[in-house]
Amino acid sequence: MPNTYSSLYCQAIFAVKYRSAIIHESFKMELLAVIGNLINETGCQTLIVNGVSDHVHCLFRFYPKHSISDVMKSAKSKSSKWLNETSYLKHRFEWQIGFGCFAYSQSQLSRVTRYIKNQEEHHKKMTFRYEYIELLKAHNIPFLPEYLFEDLQ
């Protein structure tokens, strides 16, 4: 698109199905790199991908020609396919349906990058559910608690 200029950044968050804590340290860094590369393959620019055993945060730049849903669909489906084709897990891996997406300005990138980088430390003090609800509230996103990421019952 000639003469189209943008500065669009978002943090996407998605969870393992039923929030199972199955992203092990033994393959976590490789999985996060795969997700970052998959986001880049869509034509977006990955800034950081990090997470803990049950969910992932991705900060990336996107452009008006992209749909966030299409970027996340690609990253989630292809990364789960990649993980299922490895021998890292003995059972089928799936991401939970849906994701959270939060927009940021250029001036907020260093703060959000630090936040994502420090996920392990952050989650020693705060649950994923609490973190996610706080992000929804901070971004004035209405939600119904019954439609948040499911926990294993």
JSON list of C-alpha atoms in Angstrom, two decimals:
[
{"chain": "A", "resi": 1, "resn": "MET", "atom": "CA", "xyz": [0.00, 0.00, 0.00]},
{"chain": "A", "resi": 2, "resn": "PRO", "atom": "CA", "xyz": [1.88, 3.07, -1.17]},
{"chain": "A", "resi": 3, "resn": "ASN", "atom": "CA", "xyz": [1.70, 6.14, 1.06]},
{"chain": "A", "resi": 4, "resn": "THR", "atom": "CA", "xyz": [0.50, 4.09, 4.05]},
{"chain": "A", "resi": 5, "resn": "TYR", "atom": "CA", "xyz": [2.51, 4.68, 7.19]},
{"chain": "A", "resi": 6, "resn": "SER", "atom": "CA", "xyz": [1.93, 3.15, 10.58]},
{"chain": "A", "resi": 7, "resn": "SER", "atom": "CA", "xyz": [3.40, 2.51, 13.98]},
{"chain": "A", "resi": 8, "resn": "LEU", "atom": "CA", "xyz": [1.29, -0.32, 15.42]},
{"chain": "A", "resi": 9, "resn": "TYR", "atom": "CA", "xyz": [2.53, -2.54, 18.25]},
{"chain": "A", "resi": 10, "resn": "CYS", "atom": "CA", "xyz": [0.66, -5.18, 20.15]},
{"chain": "A", "resi": 11, "resn": "GLN", "atom": "CA", "xyz": [1.17, -7.66, 22.90]},
{"chain": "A", "resi": 12, "resn": "ALA", "atom": "CA", "xyz": [-0.65, -10.93, 22.27]},
{"chain": "A", "resi": 13, "resn": "ILE", "atom": "CA", "xyz": [-1.14, -13.44, 25.06]},
{"chain": "A", "resi": 14, "resn": "PHE", "atom": "CA", "xyz": [-2.30, -17.01, 24.62]},
{"chain": "A", "resi": 15, "resn": "ALA", "atom": "CA", "xyz": [-2.42, -20.04, 26.87]},
{"chain": "A", "resi": 16, "resn": "VAL", "atom": "CA", "xyz": [-1.90, -23.78, 26.72]},
{"chain": "A", "resi": 17, "resn": "LYS", "atom": "CA", "xyz": [-5.21, -25.64, 26.52]},
{"chain": "A", "resi": 18, "resn": "TYR", "atom": "CA", "xyz": [-6.76, -25.86, 29.99]},
{"chain": "A", "resi": 19, "resn": "ARG", "atom": "CA", "xyz": [-3.75, -23.82, 31.16]},
{"chain": "A", "resi": 20, "resn": "SER", "atom": "CA", "xyz": [-1.78, -27.01, 31.66]},
{"chain": "A", "resi": 21, "resn": "ALA", "atom": "CA", "xyz": [1.76, -26.23, 32.79]},
{"chain": "A", "resi": 22, "resn": "ILE", "atom": "CA", "xyz": [3.49, -28.27, 30.07]},
{"chain": "A", "resi": 23, "resn": "ILE", "atom": "CA", "xyz": [5.89, -25.82, 28.45]},
{"chain": "A", "resi": 24, "resn": "HIS", "atom": "CA", "xyz": [9.04, -27.28, 29.99]},
{"chain": "A", "resi": 25, "resn": "GLU", "atom": "CA", "xyz": [12.34, -25.46, 30.38]},
{"chain": "A", "resi": 26, "resn": "SER", "atom": "CA", "xyz": [13.99, -28.15, 28.24]},
{"chain": "A", "resi": 27, "resn": "PHE", "atom": "CA", "xyz": [12.27, -26.89, 25.07]},
{"chain": "A", "resi": 28, "resn": "LYS", "atom": "CA", "xyz": [10.75, -23.52, 26.06]},
{"chain": "A", "resi": 29, "resn": "MET", "atom": "CA", "xyz": [13.40, -21.33, 24.39]},
{"chain": "A", "resi": 30, "resn": "GLU", "atom": "CA", "xyz": [13.13, -23.29, 21.16]},
{"chain": "A", "resi": 31, "resn": "LEU", "atom": "CA", "xyz": [9.33, -23.02, 21.17]},
{"chain": "A", "resi": 32, "resn": "LEU", "atom": "CA", "xyz": [9.47, -19.27, 21.84]},
{"chain": "A", "resi": 33, "resn": "ALA", "atom": "CA", "xyz": [11.94, -18.84, 18.95]},
{"chain": "A", "resi": 34, "resn": "VAL", "atom": "CA", "xyz": [9.62, -20.81, 16.66]},
{"chain": "A", "resi": 35, "resn": "ILE", "atom": "CA", "xyz": [6.69, -18.57, 17.62]},
{"chain": "A", "resi": 36, "resn": "GLY", "atom": "CA", "xyz": [8.78, -15.43, 16.99]},
{"chain": "A", "resi": 37, "resn": "ASN", "atom": "CA", "xyz": [9.84, -16.73, 13.58]},
{"chain": "A", "resi": 38, "resn": "LEU", "atom": "CA", "xyz": [6.25, -17.62, 12.68]},
{"chain": "A", "resi": 39, "resn": "ILE", "atom": "CA", "xyz": [5.12, -14.08, 13.53]},
{"chain": "A", "resi": 40, "resn": "ASN", "atom": "CA", "xyz": [7.94, -12.72, 11.35]},
{"chain": "A", "resi": 41, "resn": "GLU", "atom": "CA", "xyz": [6.87, -15.03, 8.49]},
{"chain": "A", "resi": 42, "resn": "THR", "atom": "CA", "xyz": [3.50, -13.27, 8.42]},
{"chain": "A", "resi": 43, "resn": "GLY", "atom": "CA", "xyz": [5.30, -10.03, 7.60]},
{"chain": "A", "resi": 44, "resn": "CYS", "atom": "CA", "xyz": [5.18, -8.64, 11.13]},
{"chain": "A", "resi": 45, "resn": "GLN", "atom": "CA", "xyz": [8.24, -7.81, 13.23]},
{"chain": "A", "resi": 46, "resn": "THR", "atom": "CA", "xyz": [8.72, -9.73, 16.47]},
{"chain": "A", "resi": 47, "resn": "LEU", "atom": "CA", "xyz": [10.23, -7.70, 19.29]},
{"chain": "A", "resi": 48, "resn": "ILE", "atom": "CA", "xyz": [10.09, -10.30, 22.09]},
{"chain": "A", "resi": 49, "resn": "VAL", "atom": "CA", "xyz": [8.41, -13.61, 22.86]},
{"chain": "A", "resi": 50, "resn": "ASN", "atom": "CA", "xyz": [8.50, -15.04, 26.37]},
{"chain": "A", "resi": 51, "resn": "GLY", "atom": "CA", "xyz": [6.32, -16.96, 28.73]},
{"chain": "A", "resi": 52, "resn": "VAL", "atom": "CA", "xyz": [6.03, -19.49, 31.47]},
{"chain": "A", "resi": 53, "resn": "SER", "atom": "CA", "xyz": [4.85, -23.09, 31.63]},
{"chain": "A", "resi": 54, "resn": "ASP", "atom": "CA", "xyz": [1.20, -22.34, 30.80]},
{"chain": "A", "resi": 55, "resn": "HIS", "atom": "CA", "xyz": [1.11, -19.21, 28.59]},
{"chain": "A", "resi": 56, "resn": "VAL", "atom": "CA", "xyz": [3.06, -17.01, 26.19]},
{"chain": "A", "resi": 57, "resn": "HIS", "atom": "CA", "xyz": [3.40, -13.24, 25.62]},
{"chain": "A", "resi": 58, "resn": "CYS", "atom": "CA", "xyz": [4.41, -11.88, 22.20]},
{"chain": "A", "resi": 59, "resn": "LEU", "atom": "CA", "xyz": [5.22, -8.24, 21.46]},
{"chain": "A", "resi": 60, "resn": "PHE", "atom": "CA", "xyz": [5.36, -7.40, 17.79]},
{"chain": "A", "resi": 61, "resn": "ARG", "atom": "CA", "xyz": [4.93, -4.66, 15.23]},
{"chain": "A", "resi": 62, "resn": "PHE", "atom": "CA", "xyz": [2.23, -5.17, 12.68]},
{"chain": "A", "resi": 63, "resn": "TYR", "atom": "CA", "xyz": [1.06, -3.29, 9.64]},
{"chain": "A", "resi": 64, "resn": "PRO", "atom": "CA", "xyz": [-2.41, -2.26, 8.41]},
{"chain": "A", "resi": 65, "resn": "LYS", "atom": "CA", "xyz": [-2.40, -5.01, 5.77]},
{"chain": "A", "resi": 66, "resn": "HIS", "atom": "CA", "xyz": [-2.34, -7.64, 8.55]},
{"chain": "A", "resi": 67, "resn": "SER", "atom": "CA", "xyz": [-5.10, -9.00, 10.70]},
{"chain": "A", "resi": 68, "resn": "ILE", "atom": "CA", "xyz": [-4.03, -9.76, 14.28]},
{"chain": "A", "resi": 69, "resn": "SER", "atom": "CA", "xyz": [-6.32, -12.80, 14.17]},
{"chain": "A", "resi": 70, "resn": "ASP", "atom": "CA", "xyz": [-4.54, -14.15, 11.10]},
{"chain": "A", "resi": 71, "resn": "VAL", "atom": "CA", "xyz": [-1.11, -13.56, 12.67]},
{"chain": "A", "resi": 72, "resn": "MET", "atom": "CA", "xyz": [-2.15, -15.37, 15.86]},
{"chain": "A", "resi": 73, "resn": "LYS", "atom": "CA", "xyz": [-3.86, -18.18, 13.94]},
{"chain": "A", "resi": 74, "resn": "SER", "atom": "CA", "xyz": [-0.64, -18.83, 12.06]},
{"chain": "A", "resi": 75, "resn": "ALA", "atom": "CA", "xyz": [1.63, -18.58, 15.11]},
{"chain": "A", "resi": 76, "resn": "LYS", "atom": "CA", "xyz": [-0.56, -20.79, 17.27]},
{"chain": "A", "resi": 77, "resn": "SER", "atom": "CA", "xyz": [-1.45, -23.47, 14.72]},
{"chain": "A", "resi": 78, "resn": "LYS", "atom": "CA", "xyz": [2.04, -23.80, 13.25]},
{"chain": "A", "resi": 79, "resn": "SER", "atom": "CA", "xyz": [3.80, -23.76, 16.64]},
{"chain": "A", "resi": 80, "resn": "SER", "atom": "CA", "xyz": [1.51, -26.49, 18.01]},
{"chain": "A", "resi": 81, "resn": "LYS", "atom": "CA", "xyz": [2.11, -28.50, 14.82]},
{"chain": "A", "resi": 82, "resn": "TRP", "atom": "CA", "xyz": [5.86, -28.03, 15.27]},
{"chain": "A", "resi": 83, "resn": "LEU", "atom": "CA", "xyz": [5.70, -29.11, 18.92]},
{"chain": "A", "resi": 84, "resn": "ASN", "atom": "CA", "xyz": [3.56, -32.15, 18.06]},
{"chain": "A", "resi": 85, "resn": "GLU", "atom": "CA", "xyz": [6.12, -33.22, 15.47]},
{"chain": "A", "resi": 86, "resn": "THR", "atom": "CA", "xyz": [8.93, -33.18, 18.03]},
{"chain": "A", "resi": 87, "resn": "SER", "atom": "CA", "xyz": [9.45, -35.77, 20.73]},
{"chain": "A", "resi": 88, "resn": "TYR", "atom": "CA", "xyz": [9.32, -33.20, 23.54]},
{"chain": "A", "resi": 89, "resn": "LEU", "atom": "CA", "xyz": [5.87, -34.24, 24.77]},
{"chain": "A", "resi": 90, "resn": "LYS", "atom": "CA", "xyz": [4.29, -37.68, 24.99]},
{"chain": "A", "resi": 91, "resn": "HIS", "atom": "CA", "xyz": [0.77, -36.37, 24.34]},
{"chain": "A", "resi": 92, "resn": "ARG", "atom": "CA", "xyz": [-0.85, -34.02, 21.85]},
{"chain": "A", "resi": 93, "resn": "PHE", "atom": "CA", "xyz": [-0.20, -30.32, 22.45]},
{"chain": "A", "resi": 94, "resn": "GLU", "atom": "CA", "xyz": [-2.86, -27.65, 21.89]},
{"chain": "A", "resi": 95, "resn": "TRP", "atom": "CA", "xyz": [-3.19, -23.95, 22.54]},
{"chain": "A", "resi": 96, "resn": "GLN", "atom": "CA", "xyz": [-6.41, -22.74, 24.09]},
{"chain": "A", "resi": 97, "resn": "ILE", "atom": "CA", "xyz": [-8.91, -21.08, 21.76]},
{"chain": "A", "resi": 98, "resn": "GLY", "atom": "CA", "xyz": [-8.60, -17.31, 21.64]},
{"chain": "A", "resi": 99, "resn": "PHE", "atom": "CA", "xyz": [-5.99, -14.79, 22.75]},
{"chain": "A", "resi": 100, "resn": "GLY", "atom": "CA", "xyz": [-5.68, -11.39, 24.32]},
{"chain": "A", "resi": 101, "resn": "CYS", "atom": "CA", "xyz": [-4.34, -8.48, 22.31]},
{"chain": "A", "resi": 102, "resn": "PHE", "atom": "CA", "xyz": [-3.23, -5.16, 23.76]},
{"chain": "A", "resi": 103, "resn": "ALA", "atom": "CA", "xyz": [-2.02, -2.13, 21.78]},
{"chain": "A", "resi": 104, "resn": "TYR", "atom": "CA", "xyz": [0.95, 0.03, 22.76]},
{"chain": "A", "resi": 105, "resn": "SER", "atom": "CA", "xyz": [2.65, 3.18, 21.55]},
{"chain": "A", "resi": 106, "resn": "GLN", "atom": "CA", "xyz": [6.32, 3.45, 20.67]},
{"chain": "A", "resi": 107, "resn": "SER", "atom": "CA", "xyz": [7.02, 5.18, 23.99]},
{"chain": "A", "resi": 108, "resn": "GLN", "atom": "CA", "xyz": [5.70, 2.16, 25.93]},
{"chain": "A", "resi": 109, "resn": "LEU", "atom": "CA", "xyz": [7.80, -0.50, 24.18]},
{"chain": "A", "resi": 110, "resn": "SER", "atom": "CA", "xyz": [10.73, -0.60, 26.60]},
{"chain": "A", "resi": 111, "resn": "ARG", "atom": "CA", "xyz": [8.38, -0.98, 29.61]},
{"chain": "A", "resi": 112, "resn": "VAL", "atom": "CA", "xyz": [6.34, -3.72, 27.93]},
{"chain": "A", "resi": 113, "resn": "THR", "atom": "CA", "xyz": [9.51, -5.49, 26.75]},
{"chain": "A", "resi": 114, "resn": "ARG", "atom": "CA", "xyz": [10.85, -5.52, 30.33]},
{"chain": "A", "resi": 115, "resn": "TYR", "atom": "CA", "xyz": [7.51, -6.82, 31.57]},
{"chain": "A", "resi": 116, "resn": "ILE", "atom": "CA", "xyz": [7.52, -9.69, 29.06]},
{"chain": "A", "resi": 117, "resn": "LYS", "atom": "CA", "xyz": [11.20, -10.44, 29.65]},
{"chain": "A", "resi": 118, "resn": "ASN", "atom": "CA", "xyz": [10.56, -10.86, 33.39]},
{"chain": "A", "resi": 119, "resn": "GLN", "atom": "CA", "xyz": [7.63, -13.28, 33.18]},
{"chain": "A", "resi": 120, "resn": "GLU", "atom": "CA", "xyz": [9.21, -15.96, 35.38]},
{"chain": "A", "resi": 121, "resn": "GLU", "atom": "CA", "xyz": [9.82, -13.51, 38.21]},
{"chain": "A", "resi": 122, "resn": "HIS", "atom": "CA", "xyz": [6.48, -11.81, 37.69]},
{"chain": "A", "resi": 123, "resn": "HIS", "atom": "CA", "xyz": [4.53, -15.05, 38.03]},
{"chain": "A", "resi": 124, "resn": "LYS", "atom": "CA", "xyz": [6.11, -15.88, 41.36]},
{"chain": "A", "resi": 125, "resn": "LYS", "atom": "CA", "xyz": [3.89, -13.09, 42.74]},
{"chain": "A", "resi": 126, "resn": "MET", "atom": "CA", "xyz": [0.84, -13.10, 40.47]},
{"chain": "A", "resi": 127, "resn": "THR", "atom": "CA", "xyz": [-1.31, -15.77, 38.83]},
{"chain": "A", "resi": 128, "resn": "PHE", "atom": "CA", "xyz": [-1.92, -15.77, 35.10]},
{"chain": "A", "resi": 129, "resn": "ARG", "atom": "CA", "xyz": [-5.66, -15.25, 35.64]},
{"chain": "A", "resi": 130, "resn": "TYR", "atom": "CA", "xyz": [-5.05, -12.17, 37.81]},
{"chain": "A", "resi": 131, "resn": "GLU", "atom": "CA", "xyz": [-2.49, -10.79, 35.34]},
{"chain": "A", "resi": 132, "resn": "TYR", "atom": "CA", "xyz": [-4.84, -11.29, 32.41]},
{"chain": "A", "resi": 133, "resn": "ILE", "atom": "CA", "xyz": [-7.82, -9.67, 34.13]},
{"chain": "A", "resi": 134, "resn": "GLU", "atom": "CA", "xyz": [-5.65, -6.71, 35.15]},
{"chain": "A", "resi": 135, "resn": "LEU", "atom": "CA", "xyz": [-4.53, -6.23, 31.53]},
{"chain": "A", "resi": 136, "resn": "LEU", "atom": "CA", "xyz": [-8.13, -6.39, 30.30]},
{"chain": "A", "resi": 137, "resn": "LYS", "atom": "CA", "xyz": [-9.15, -3.79, 32.88]},
{"chain": "A", "resi": 138, "resn": "ALA", "atom": "CA", "xyz": [-6.13, -1.54, 32.18]},
{"chain": "A", "resi": 139, "resn": "HIS", "atom": "CA", "xyz": [-7.07, -1.50, 28.48]},
{"chain": "A", "resi": 140, "resn": "ASN", "atom": "CA", "xyz": [-10.79, -0.98, 29.21]},
{"chain": "A", "resi": 141, "resn": "ILE", "atom": "CA", "xyz": [-11.74, -4.24, 27.52]},
{"chain": "A", "resi": 142, "resn": "PRO", "atom": "CA", "xyz": [-15.13, -5.54, 28.67]},
{"chain": "A", "resi": 143, "resn": "PHE", "atom": "CA", "xyz": [-15.13, -9.27, 29.39]},
{"chain": "A", "resi": 144, "resn": "LEU", "atom": "CA", "xyz": [-17.23, -12.01, 30.87]},
{"chain": "A", "resi": 145, "resn": "PRO", "atom": "CA", "xyz": [-15.37, -14.16, 33.43]},
{"chain": "A", "resi": 146, "resn": "GLU", "atom": "CA", "xyz": [-16.88, -17.35, 31.99]},
{"chain": "A", "resi": 147, "resn": "TYR", "atom": "CA", "xyz": [-15.14, -16.65, 28.67]},
{"chain": "A", "resi": 148, "resn": "LEU", "atom": "CA", "xyz": [-11.63, -16.24, 30.06]},
{"chain": "A", "resi": 149, "resn": "PHE", "atom": "CA", "xyz": [-9.07, -18.95, 29.45]},
{"chain": "A", "resi": 150, "resn": "GLU", "atom": "CA", "xyz": [-10.30, -22.24, 30.85]},
{"chain": "A", "resi": 151, "resn": "ASP", "atom": "CA", "xyz": [-8.57, -24.02, 33.70]},
{"chain": "A", "resi": 152, "resn": "LEU", "atom": "CA", "xyz": [-8.47, -27.79, 33.92]},
{"chain": "A", "resi": 153, "resn": "GLN", "atom": "CA", "xyz": [-11.51, -28.81, 35.95]}
]
